[in-house]
mmCIF file of C-alpha atoms in Angstrom:
data_model
loop_
_atom_site.group_PDB
_atom_site.id
_atom_site.type_symbol
_atom_site.label_atom_id
_atom_site.label_comp_id
_atom_site.label_asym_id
_atom_site.label_seq_id
_atom_site.Cartn_x
_atom_site.Cartn_y
_atom_site.Cartn_z
ATOM 1 C CA UNK A 1 0.000 0.000 0.000
ATOM 2 C CA UNK A 2 1.288 3.437 -0.928
ATOM 3 C CA UNK A 3 0.566 6.286 1.422
ATOM 4 C CA UNK A 4 1.318 9.999 1.611
ATOM 5 C CA UNK A 5 3.522 11.092 4.492
ATOM 6 C CA UNK A 6 1.298 10.510 7.532
ATOM 7 C CA UNK A 7 1.260 14.114 8.670
ATOM 8 C CA UNK A 8 -0.460 15.132 5.441
ATOM 9 C CA UNK A 9 -3.614 13.252 6.343
ATOM 10 C CA UNK A 10 -6.330 15.396 7.857
ATOM 11 C CA UNK A 11 -7.032 12.853 10.587
ATOM 12 C CA UNK A 12 -3.361 12.858 11.598
ATOM 13 C CA UNK A 13 -3.363 16.651 11.706
ATOM 14 C CA UNK A 14 -6.446 16.511 13.932
ATOM 15 C CA UNK A 15 -4.647 14.068 16.224
ATOM 16 C CA UNK A 16 -1.540 16.197 16.327
ATOM 17 C CA UNK A 17 -3.375 19.422 17.116
ATOM 18 C CA UNK A 18 -5.386 17.713 19.865
ATOM 19 C CA UNK A 19 -2.216 16.400 21.514
ATOM 20 C CA UNK A 20 -0.535 19.735 21.092
ATOM 21 C CA UNK A 21 -3.512 21.542 22.632
ATOM 22 C CA UNK A 22 -3.416 19.118 25.557
ATOM 23 C CA UNK A 23 0.301 19.038 26.204
ATOM 24 C CA UNK A 24 1.872 21.837 24.170
ATOM 25 C CA UNK A 25 4.855 21.456 21.875
ATOM 26 C CA UNK A 26 5.123 19.125 18.910
ATOM 27 C CA UNK A 27 3.848 15.751 20.080
ATOM 28 C CA UNK A 28 5.361 13.799 17.188
ATOM 29 C CA UNK A 29 8.772 15.399 17.561
ATOM 30 C CA UNK A 30 8.711 14.607 21.275
ATOM 31 C CA UNK A 31 7.440 11.069 20.827
ATOM 32 C CA UNK A 32 8.059 9.805 17.278
ATOM 33 C CA UNK A 33 6.932 6.333 18.356
ATOM 34 C CA UNK A 34 3.327 7.497 18.096
ATOM 35 C CA UNK A 35 3.533 8.137 14.361
ATOM 36 C CA UNK A 36 5.564 4.998 13.785
ATOM 37 C CA UNK A 37 2.878 2.975 15.550
ATOM 38 C CA UNK A 38 0.162 4.484 13.372
ATOM 39 C CA UNK A 39 2.214 3.848 10.245
ATOM 40 C CA UNK A 40 2.656 0.218 11.258
ATOM 41 C CA UNK A 41 -1.024 -0.146 12.013
ATOM 42 C CA UNK A 42 -2.004 1.304 8.638
ATOM 43 C CA UNK A 43 0.325 -1.161 6.942
ATOM 44 C CA UNK A 44 -1.019 -3.946 9.132
ATOM 45 C CA UNK A 45 -4.581 -3.410 7.936
ATOM 46 C CA UNK A 46 -3.843 -1.910 4.520
ATOM 47 C CA UNK A 47 -5.732 1.358 5.005
ATOM 48 C CA UNK A 48 -4.683 4.967 5.347
ATOM 49 C CA UNK A 49 -5.564 7.085 8.417
ATOM 50 C CA UNK A 50 -8.359 9.081 6.784
ATOM 51 C CA UNK A 51 -10.006 5.931 5.489
ATOM 52 C CA UNK A 52 -9.892 4.393 8.945
ATOM 53 C CA UNK A 53 -11.520 7.416 10.575
ATOM 54 C CA UNK A 54 -13.988 7.761 7.709
ATOM 55 C CA UNK A 55 -15.166 4.193 8.224
ATOM 56 C CA UNK A 56 -15.846 4.896 11.896
ATOM 57 C CA UNK A 57 -18.644 7.326 11.140
ATOM 58 C CA UNK A 58 -21.862 7.025 9.204
ATOM 59 C CA UNK A 59 -24.946 9.053 8.435
ATOM 60 C CA UNK A 60 -27.952 7.637 10.271
ATOM 61 C CA UNK A 61 -30.780 7.092 7.837
ATOM 62 C CA UNK A 62 -33.583 7.937 10.262
ATOM 63 C CA UNK A 63 -32.475 11.503 11.011
ATOM 64 C CA UNK A 64 -29.408 12.270 8.905
ATOM 65 C CA UNK A 65 -27.206 12.572 12.018
ATOM 66 C CA UNK A 66 -23.473 11.941 11.841
ATOM 67 C CA UNK A 67 -22.916 9.005 14.230
ATOM 68 C CA UNK A 68 -20.244 6.460 15.111
ATOM 69 C CA UNK A 69 -20.487 3.197 13.228
ATOM 70 C CA UNK A 70 -20.516 0.557 15.954
ATOM 71 C CA UNK A 71 -19.732 -2.118 13.381
ATOM 72 C CA UNK A 72 -16.592 -0.441 12.123
ATOM 73 C CA UNK A 73 -15.499 0.610 15.581
ATOM 74 C CA UNK A 74 -15.689 -3.030 16.703
ATOM 75 C CA UNK A 75 -13.784 -4.011 13.595
ATOM 76 C CA UNK A 76 -10.930 -1.637 14.382
ATOM 77 C CA UNK A 77 -10.974 -2.531 18.078
ATOM 78 C CA UNK A 78 -10.418 -6.129 17.074
ATOM 79 C CA UNK A 79 -7.673 -5.137 14.656
ATOM 80 C CA UNK A 80 -5.969 -3.094 17.379
ATOM 81 C CA UNK A 81 -5.999 -6.141 19.653
ATOM 82 C CA UNK A 82 -4.479 -8.242 16.880
ATOM 83 C CA UNK A 83 -1.917 -5.514 16.261
ATOM 84 C CA UNK A 84 -1.096 -5.407 19.981
ATOM 85 C CA UNK A 85 -0.807 -9.170 20.261
ATOM 86 C CA UNK A 86 1.541 -9.689 17.298
ATOM 87 C CA UNK A 87 4.713 -11.537 18.132
ATOM 88 C CA UNK A 88 8.071 -9.849 18.621
ATOM 89 C CA UNK A 89 6.776 -6.345 19.231
ATOM 90 C CA UNK A 90 9.059 -4.248 21.447
ATOM 91 C CA UNK A 91 6.286 -2.203 23.111
ATOM 92 C CA UNK A 92 2.995 -3.691 21.923
ATOM 93 C CA UNK A 93 0.735 -2.015 24.469
ATOM 94 C CA UNK A 94 2.256 1.384 23.860
ATOM 95 C CA UNK A 95 1.867 1.026 20.095
ATOM 96 C CA UNK A 96 -1.747 -0.072 20.440
ATOM 97 C CA UNK A 97 -2.385 2.811 22.829
ATOM 98 C CA UNK A 98 -1.001 5.246 20.250
ATOM 99 C CA UNK A 99 -3.403 3.928 17.607
ATOM 100 C CA UNK A 100 -6.290 4.153 20.029
ATOM 101 C CA UNK A 101 -5.264 7.706 20.863
ATOM 102 C CA UNK A 102 -5.343 8.541 17.150
ATOM 103 C CA UNK A 103 -8.930 7.293 16.870
ATOM 104 C CA UNK A 104 -10.044 8.848 20.152
ATOM 105 C CA UNK A 105 -8.767 12.307 19.219
ATOM 106 C CA UNK A 106 -10.668 11.949 15.967
ATOM 107 C CA UNK A 107 -13.859 11.493 17.978
ATOM 108 C CA UNK A 108 -14.076 7.716 18.027
ATOM 109 C CA UNK A 109 -14.796 6.754 21.648
ATOM 110 C CA UNK A 110 -12.911 3.516 22.064
ATOM 111 C CA UNK A 111 -11.582 1.242 24.776
ATOM 112 C CA UNK A 112 -10.253 -2.254 24.226
ATOM 113 C CA UNK B 1 -13.378 8.349 58.013
ATOM 114 C CA UNK B 2 -16.180 10.583 59.241
ATOM 115 C CA UNK B 3 -19.366 10.209 57.235
ATOM 116 C CA UNK B 4 -19.380 13.687 55.708
ATOM 117 C CA UNK B 5 -15.789 13.356 54.598
ATOM 118 C CA UNK B 6 -16.525 9.909 53.187
ATOM 119 C CA UNK B 7 -19.355 11.283 51.043
ATOM 120 C CA UNK B 8 -17.133 14.137 49.939
ATOM 121 C CA UNK B 9 -14.172 11.904 49.154
ATOM 122 C CA UNK B 10 -15.944 9.330 47.017
ATOM 123 C CA UNK B 11 -15.028 9.554 43.359
ATOM 124 C CA UNK B 12 -15.607 7.242 40.422
ATOM 125 C CA UNK B 13 -12.186 5.626 40.219
ATOM 126 C CA UNK B 14 -11.122 4.547 36.752
ATOM 127 C CA UNK B 15 -7.514 3.524 37.329
ATOM 128 C CA UNK B 16 -7.165 0.466 39.541
ATOM 129 C CA UNK B 17 -4.064 -1.482 40.457
ATOM 130 C CA UNK B 18 -4.810 -4.523 38.313
ATOM 131 C CA UNK B 19 -2.464 -6.797 40.243
ATOM 132 C CA UNK B 20 -3.476 -5.989 43.790
ATOM 133 C CA UNK B 21 -6.283 -8.268 44.932
ATOM 134 C CA UNK B 22 -9.110 -7.165 47.189
ATOM 135 C CA UNK B 23 -9.315 -8.966 50.497
ATOM 136 C CA UNK B 24 -12.322 -11.251 50.944
ATOM 137 C CA UNK B 25 -13.360 -9.558 54.188
ATOM 138 C CA UNK B 26 -13.562 -6.188 52.453
ATOM 139 C CA UNK B 27 -15.816 -7.655 49.780
ATOM 140 C CA UNK B 28 -18.039 -9.108 52.492
ATOM 141 C CA UNK B 29 -18.219 -5.741 54.257
ATOM 142 C CA UNK B 30 -19.472 -4.124 51.051
ATOM 143 C CA UNK B 31 -22.165 -6.786 50.748
ATOM 144 C CA UNK B 32 -23.101 -6.316 54.417
ATOM 145 C CA UNK B 33 -23.496 -2.583 53.725
ATOM 146 C CA UNK B 34 -25.905 -3.388 50.870
ATOM 147 C CA UNK B 35 -28.006 -5.459 53.226
ATOM 148 C CA UNK B 36 -28.348 -2.679 55.798
ATOM 149 C CA UNK B 37 -29.938 -0.269 53.339
ATOM 150 C CA UNK B 38 -33.334 1.284 53.737
ATOM 151 C CA UNK B 39 -35.798 -0.747 51.708
ATOM 152 C CA UNK B 40 -39.487 -0.381 50.880
ATOM 153 C CA UNK B 41 -41.681 -3.106 52.405
ATOM 154 C CA UNK B 42 -38.500 -4.832 53.572
ATOM 155 C CA UNK B 43 -38.429 -6.618 50.217
ATOM 156 C CA UNK B 44 -34.681 -6.362 49.517
ATOM 157 C CA UNK B 45 -34.674 -6.449 45.760
ATOM 158 C CA UNK B 46 -30.929 -6.024 45.417
ATOM 159 C CA UNK B 47 -29.022 -9.175 44.531
ATOM 160 C CA UNK B 48 -25.301 -9.182 43.915
ATOM 161 C CA UNK B 49 -22.929 -11.672 42.388
ATOM 162 C CA UNK B 50 -19.238 -11.174 43.118
ATOM 163 C CA UNK B 51 -16.852 -12.243 40.400
ATOM 164 C CA UNK B 52 -13.107 -12.012 40.637
ATOM 165 C CA UNK B 53 -11.815 -10.764 37.315
ATOM 166 C CA UNK B 54 -9.096 -13.375 37.148
ATOM 167 C CA UNK B 55 -11.710 -16.123 37.422
ATOM 168 C CA UNK B 56 -13.363 -14.902 34.219
ATOM 169 C CA UNK B 57 -12.047 -16.761 31.171
ATOM 170 C CA UNK B 58 -10.079 -14.340 28.985
ATOM 171 C CA UNK B 59 -12.407 -14.773 26.006
ATOM 172 C CA UNK B 60 -15.445 -14.064 28.174
ATOM 173 C CA UNK B 61 -13.849 -10.950 29.654
ATOM 174 C CA UNK B 62 -13.219 -9.681 26.133
ATOM 175 C CA UNK B 63 -16.899 -10.204 25.282
ATOM 176 C CA UNK B 64 -17.923 -8.305 28.418
ATOM 177 C CA UNK B 65 -16.109 -5.175 27.296
ATOM 178 C CA UNK B 66 -17.797 -2.185 25.680
ATOM 179 C CA UNK B 67 -16.197 0.959 24.268
ATOM 180 C CA UNK B 68 -17.027 2.843 27.482
ATOM 181 C CA UNK B 69 -16.160 0.419 30.303
ATOM 182 C CA UNK B 70 -13.497 -1.906 28.882
ATOM 183 C CA UNK B 71 -10.623 -0.314 30.772
ATOM 184 C CA UNK B 72 -12.410 -0.282 34.115
ATOM 185 C CA UNK B 73 -13.465 -3.936 33.969
ATOM 186 C CA UNK B 74 -10.024 -4.953 32.736
ATOM 187 C CA UNK B 75 -8.286 -3.156 35.616
ATOM 188 C CA UNK B 76 -10.693 -3.787 38.505
ATOM 189 C CA UNK B 77 -9.828 -7.072 40.217
ATOM 190 C CA UNK B 78 -13.380 -7.549 41.516
ATOM 191 C CA UNK B 79 -16.708 -7.009 39.804
ATOM 192 C CA UNK B 80 -19.930 -7.056 41.773
ATOM 193 C CA UNK B 81 -22.834 -7.575 39.391
ATOM 194 C CA UNK B 82 -26.015 -5.982 40.684
ATOM 195 C CA UNK B 83 -29.495 -7.188 39.836
ATOM 196 C CA UNK B 84 -33.032 -6.437 40.972
ATOM 197 C CA UNK B 85 -34.846 -9.582 42.015
ATOM 198 C CA UNK B 86 -38.272 -8.715 40.635
ATOM 199 C CA UNK B 87 -39.794 -11.953 41.858
ATOM 200 C CA UNK B 88 -39.133 -11.398 45.546
ATOM 201 C CA UNK B 89 -42.418 -9.638 46.384
ATOM 202 C CA UNK B 90 -44.575 -12.472 45.115
ATOM 203 C CA UNK B 91 -42.342 -15.097 46.666
ATOM 204 C CA UNK B 92 -42.375 -13.695 50.189
ATOM 205 C CA UNK B 93 -46.001 -12.441 50.009
ATOM 206 C CA UNK B 94 -45.677 -9.968 52.850
ATOM 207 C CA UNK B 95 -43.684 -12.277 55.141
ATOM 208 C CA UNK B 96 -40.861 -9.771 55.491
ATOM 209 C CA UNK B 97 -43.321 -7.079 56.495
ATOM 210 C CA UNK B 98 -44.705 -9.365 59.192
ATOM 211 C CA UNK B 99 -41.130 -9.986 60.281
ATOM 212 C CA UNK B 100 -40.832 -6.251 60.878
ATOM 213 C CA UNK B 101 -43.981 -6.376 62.974
ATOM 214 C CA UNK B 102 -42.725 -9.347 64.999
ATOM 215 C CA UNK B 103 -39.440 -7.537 65.572
ATOM 216 C CA UNK B 104 -41.352 -4.522 66.964
ATOM 217 C CA UNK B 105 -40.170 -2.303 64.138
ATOM 218 C CA UNK B 106 -43.639 -1.474 62.841
ATOM 219 C CA UNK B 107 -46.596 -1.615 65.175
ATOM 220 C CA UNK B 108 -50.239 -0.814 65.695
ATOM 221 C CA UNK B 109 -49.141 2.755 66.463
ATOM 222 C CA UNK B 110 -48.765 3.214 62.717
ATOM 223 C CA UNK B 111 -51.644 0.969 61.700
ATOM 224 C CA UNK B 112 -49.759 -2.267 61.174
ATOM 225 C CA UNK B 113 -50.987 -5.794 61.961
ATOM 226 C CA UNK B 114 -50.460 -9.268 60.506
ATOM 227 C CA UNK B 115 -54.080 -9.215 59.342
ATOM 228 C CA UNK B 116 -53.529 -5.933 57.478
ATOM 229 C CA UNK B 117 -50.500 -7.397 55.688
ATOM 230 C CA UNK B 118 -52.225 -10.712 54.839
ATOM 231 C CA UNK B 119 -55.586 -9.309 53.762
ATOM 232 C CA UNK B 120 -54.785 -5.884 52.379
ATOM 233 C CA UNK B 121 -51.139 -5.047 51.836
ATOM 234 C CA UNK B 122 -49.999 -8.087 49.920
ATOM 235 C CA UNK B 123 -53.125 -9.020 47.905
ATOM 236 C CA UNK B 124 -54.388 -5.507 47.171
ATOM 237 C CA UNK B 125 -51.227 -3.414 47.037
ATOM 238 C CA UNK B 126 -48.036 -5.366 46.592
ATOM 239 C CA UNK B 127 -49.225 -8.105 44.264
ATOM 240 C CA UNK B 128 -50.882 -5.672 41.804
ATOM 241 C CA UNK B 129 -47.813 -3.433 42.083
ATOM 242 C CA UNK B 130 -45.662 -6.196 40.632
ATOM 243 C CA UNK B 131 -47.752 -6.086 37.461
ATOM 244 C CA UNK B 132 -47.387 -2.351 37.045
ATOM 245 C CA UNK B 133 -45.086 -0.983 34.347
ATOM 246 C CA UNK B 134 -43.564 1.216 37.075
ATOM 247 C CA UNK B 135 -42.608 -1.742 39.239
ATOM 248 C CA UNK B 136 -39.075 -2.238 37.844
ATOM 249 C CA UNK B 137 -38.399 1.456 38.399
ATOM 250 C CA UNK B 138 -39.451 1.196 42.052
ATOM 251 C CA UNK B 139 -37.337 -1.903 42.551
ATOM 252 C CA UNK B 140 -34.360 -0.307 40.819
ATOM 253 C CA UNK B 141 -34.656 2.768 43.030
ATOM 254 C CA UNK B 142 -34.371 0.595 46.116
ATOM 255 C CA UNK B 143 -31.430 -1.260 44.622
ATOM 256 C CA UNK B 144 -29.707 2.057 43.957
ATOM 257 C CA UNK B 145 -30.063 3.040 47.605
ATOM 258 C CA UNK B 146 -28.449 -0.229 48.673
ATOM 259 C CA UNK B 147 -25.748 -0.060 46.014
ATOM 260 C CA UNK B 148 -24.782 3.404 47.204
ATOM 261 C CA UNK B 149 -24.145 2.081 50.704
ATOM 262 C CA UNK B 150 -21.792 -0.547 49.321
ATOM 263 C CA UNK B 151 -20.134 2.057 47.146
ATOM 264 C CA UNK B 152 -19.425 4.274 50.135
ATOM 265 C CA UNK B 153 -18.258 1.287 52.156
ATOM 266 C CA UNK B 154 -15.645 0.551 49.492
ATOM 267 C CA UNK B 155 -14.119 3.984 50.062
ATOM 268 C CA UNK B 156 -14.392 3.619 53.825
ATOM 269 C CA UNK B 157 -12.271 0.465 53.448
ATOM 270 C CA UNK B 158 -9.593 2.265 51.461
ATOM 271 C CA UNK B 159 -10.686 0.902 48.102
ATOM 272 C CA UNK B 160 -11.705 2.663 44.925
ATOM 273 C CA UNK B 161 -14.898 1.870 43.062
ATOM 274 C CA UNK B 162 -16.780 2.709 39.900
ATOM 275 C CA UNK B 163 -20.271 1.780 38.794
ATOM 276 C CA UNK B 164 -20.551 0.750 35.153
ATOM 277 C CA UNK B 165 -23.147 -0.756 32.879
ATOM 278 C CA UNK B 166 -22.600 -4.365 31.896
ATOM 279 C CA UNK B 167 -23.324 -6.551 28.910
ATOM 280 C CA UNK B 168 -26.079 -8.632 30.463
ATOM 281 C CA UNK B 169 -26.283 -11.446 27.890
ATOM 282 C CA UNK B 170 -22.576 -12.174 28.339
ATOM 283 C CA UNK B 171 -22.442 -11.708 32.104
ATOM 284 C CA UNK B 172 -25.613 -13.759 32.549
ATOM 285 C CA UNK B 173 -23.887 -16.714 30.908
ATOM 286 C CA UNK B 174 -21.464 -16.673 33.825
ATOM 287 C CA UNK B 175 -23.766 -15.542 36.625
ATOM 288 C CA UNK B 176 -26.716 -17.696 35.533
ATOM 289 C CA UNK B 177 -29.330 -15.540 37.305
ATOM 290 C CA UNK B 178 -32.981 -16.540 37.666
ATOM 291 C CA UNK B 179 -35.151 -15.251 34.833
ATOM 292 C CA UNK B 180 -36.816 -12.594 36.944
ATOM 293 C CA UNK B 181 -33.590 -10.820 37.899
ATOM 294 C CA UNK B 182 -33.263 -7.486 36.189
ATOM 295 C CA UNK B 183 -29.636 -6.561 35.325
ATOM 296 C CA UNK B 184 -28.668 -3.173 36.750
ATOM 297 C CA UNK B 185 -25.019 -2.174 37.087
ATOM 298 C CA UNK B 186 -21.637 -3.553 38.004
ATOM 299 C CA UNK B 187 -19.766 -2.167 40.993
ATOM 300 C CA UNK B 188 -16.107 -2.480 40.055
ATOM 301 C CA UNK B 189 -13.750 -2.389 43.007
ATOM 302 C CA UNK B 190 -10.030 -2.485 43.637
ATOM 303 C CA UNK B 191 -7.176 -0.458 44.998
ATOM 304 C CA UNK B 192 -6.976 2.904 43.317
ATOM 305 C CA UNK B 193 -3.864 4.004 41.490
ATOM 306 C CA UNK B 194 -5.219 7.528 41.518
ATOM 307 C CA UNK B 195 -4.327 9.930 44.289
ATOM 308 C CA UNK B 196 -6.848 10.278 47.083
ATOM 309 C CA UNK B 197 -8.053 13.561 45.603
ATOM 310 C CA UNK B 198 -8.346 11.928 42.163
ATOM 311 C CA UNK B 199 -8.442 15.339 40.554
ATOM 312 C CA UNK B 200 -10.924 16.925 42.940
ATOM 313 C CA UNK B 201 -14.687 16.782 43.338
ATOM 314 C CA UNK B 202 -16.489 16.398 40.055
ATOM 315 C CA UNK B 203 -18.364 19.292 38.482
ATOM 316 C CA UNK B 204 -21.934 19.442 39.702
ATOM 317 C CA UNK B 205 -24.885 21.496 38.477
ATOM 318 C CA UNK B 206 -25.859 24.504 40.582
ATOM 319 C CA UNK B 207 -27.594 23.528 43.844
ATOM 320 C CA UNK B 208 -30.447 25.933 43.151
ATOM 321 C CA UNK B 209 -31.259 24.269 39.842
ATOM 322 C CA UNK B 210 -31.571 20.869 41.467
ATOM 323 C CA UNK B 211 -33.490 21.379 44.705
ATOM 324 C CA UNK B 212 -36.611 23.327 45.551
ATOM 325 C CA UNK B 213 -38.605 24.496 48.521
ATOM 326 C CA UNK B 214 -42.356 24.137 48.393
ATOM 327 C CA UNK B 215 -42.696 23.828 44.666
ATOM 328 C CA UNK B 216 -40.724 23.392 41.504
ATOM 329 C CA UNK B 217 -39.071 26.586 40.406
ATOM 330 C CA UNK B 218 -38.534 28.012 43.897
ATOM 331 C CA UNK B 219 -34.933 27.117 44.712
ATOM 332 C CA UNK B 220 -34.160 25.786 48.167
ATOM 333 C CA UNK B 221 -32.186 28.644 49.717
ATOM 334 C CA UNK B 222 -28.520 27.761 49.958
ATOM 335 C CA UNK B 223 -27.014 29.188 53.135
ATOM 336 C CA UNK B 224 -23.335 30.115 52.648
ATOM 337 C CA UNK B 225 -22.694 29.393 56.335
ATOM 338 C CA UNK B 226 -23.805 25.809 55.808
ATOM 339 C CA UNK B 227 -21.567 25.569 52.786
ATOM 340 C CA UNK B 228 -18.699 26.743 54.960
ATOM 341 C CA UNK B 229 -19.483 24.098 57.578
ATOM 342 C CA UNK B 230 -19.523 21.432 54.897
ATOM 343 C CA UNK B 231 -16.187 22.629 53.594
ATOM 344 C CA UNK B 232 -14.793 22.238 57.074
ATOM 345 C CA UNK B 233 -16.220 18.737 57.424
ATOM 346 C CA UNK B 234 -14.855 17.970 53.928
ATOM 347 C CA UNK B 235 -18.179 17.016 52.403
ATOM 348 C CA UNK B 236 -17.437 19.861 50.037
ATOM 349 C CA UNK B 237 -13.869 19.681 48.755
ATOM 350 C CA UNK B 238 -11.807 21.426 46.128
ATOM 351 C CA UNK B 239 -13.474 20.985 42.766
ATOM 352 C CA UNK B 240 -11.960 19.597 39.592
ATOM 353 C CA UNK B 241 -9.906 20.537 37.693
ATOM 354 C CA UNK B 242 -7.041 20.468 40.168
ATOM 355 C CA UNK B 243 -3.389 21.227 39.402
ATOM 356 C CA UNK B 244 -1.382 18.158 38.485
ATOM 357 C CA UNK B 245 -4.381 16.038 37.483
ATOM 358 C CA UNK B 246 -3.561 15.975 33.777
ATOM 359 C CA UNK B 247 -0.058 14.846 34.582
ATOM 360 C CA UNK B 248 -1.438 12.184 36.919
ATOM 361 C CA UNK B 249 -3.675 10.825 34.169
ATOM 362 C CA UNK B 250 -0.826 10.838 31.691
ATOM 363 C CA UNK B 251 1.466 9.022 34.114
ATOM 364 C CA UNK B 252 -1.184 6.377 34.809
ATOM 365 C CA UNK B 253 -1.996 6.009 31.117
ATOM 366 C CA UNK B 254 1.677 5.363 30.378
ATOM 367 C CA UNK B 255 2.018 3.000 33.328
ATOM 368 C CA UNK B 256 -0.982 0.951 32.177
ATOM 369 C CA UNK B 257 -0.456 1.197 28.416
ATOM 370 C CA UNK B 258 -3.540 3.330 27.781
ATOM 371 C CA UNK B 259 -3.999 6.077 25.182
ATOM 372 C CA UNK B 260 -3.042 9.659 25.971
#
């Protein structure tokens, strides 16, 4: 899968600005492992960040509201667990937490 | 801890020490606190099933998780599943009310007699009540009163606690409750990793918007002197957000491998 540099994706910019608002500074410069984890996750599932976030929302037919897609959220939660539980990962929980943080700061309430 | 401070110090704790078990006697004390709660018609609707997290098969624990409580149930070493036993009123048929009479708790002074319970209270009030659509609400209210006592007891014992919803179809497979038990909430308990202040007292709506004197719309007057007394007794404590709380959350998130 070919992807743009991660920081060009809108969802990654949203994540970055949320972290920056929370903690100040440049979160990816201070902790490059976060972006690396997201990159690895995208490669793991073969989707780019904006596609992942886009899948997590849907328009509800009954009232046209923008809502979380429970189906897709469960799908990604499962994928995050698989990503976390891969063999030979140096810091599997931390990498999974970074991916969850990416989704959470894009408005996808998620715990696994 | 003094009662007012206990009420003021309770917080919903969301970071538990996942490896520190809760002593059996502390769990029992929480259950004993449930049982001492005020309860309409002495029915005691609240039923509780204690499950130690590590006794739950891993696959089942995963199925019990939802996007809003997964972390709490993963970290809390003990889950107490709370149910309302909706069948109790028709099983005991007033017997627990008569027990109150025999124990000299209720008496003729307030109109009570065995005959009144047998001929009026159970057949004409309680039994029809159990068919009312409002009945589960009444039962759940009583269960909430009892659950709150156990919740406060957890803090009195130096534990942390958090009430969460639970996935009844999954939990019921483990608990195997009777059909007439209504699933309510889970009381998750364990030793808190959060500081005692846990970020301060949670934001609350204005007192005057919540409570009234005489009729709706006329706020109960809030006396600043009483507020001051409650600050001294620590029922009212410093409100969130408190300095250092963000850093505390970040430290705990890193310690436990949670998102920031």
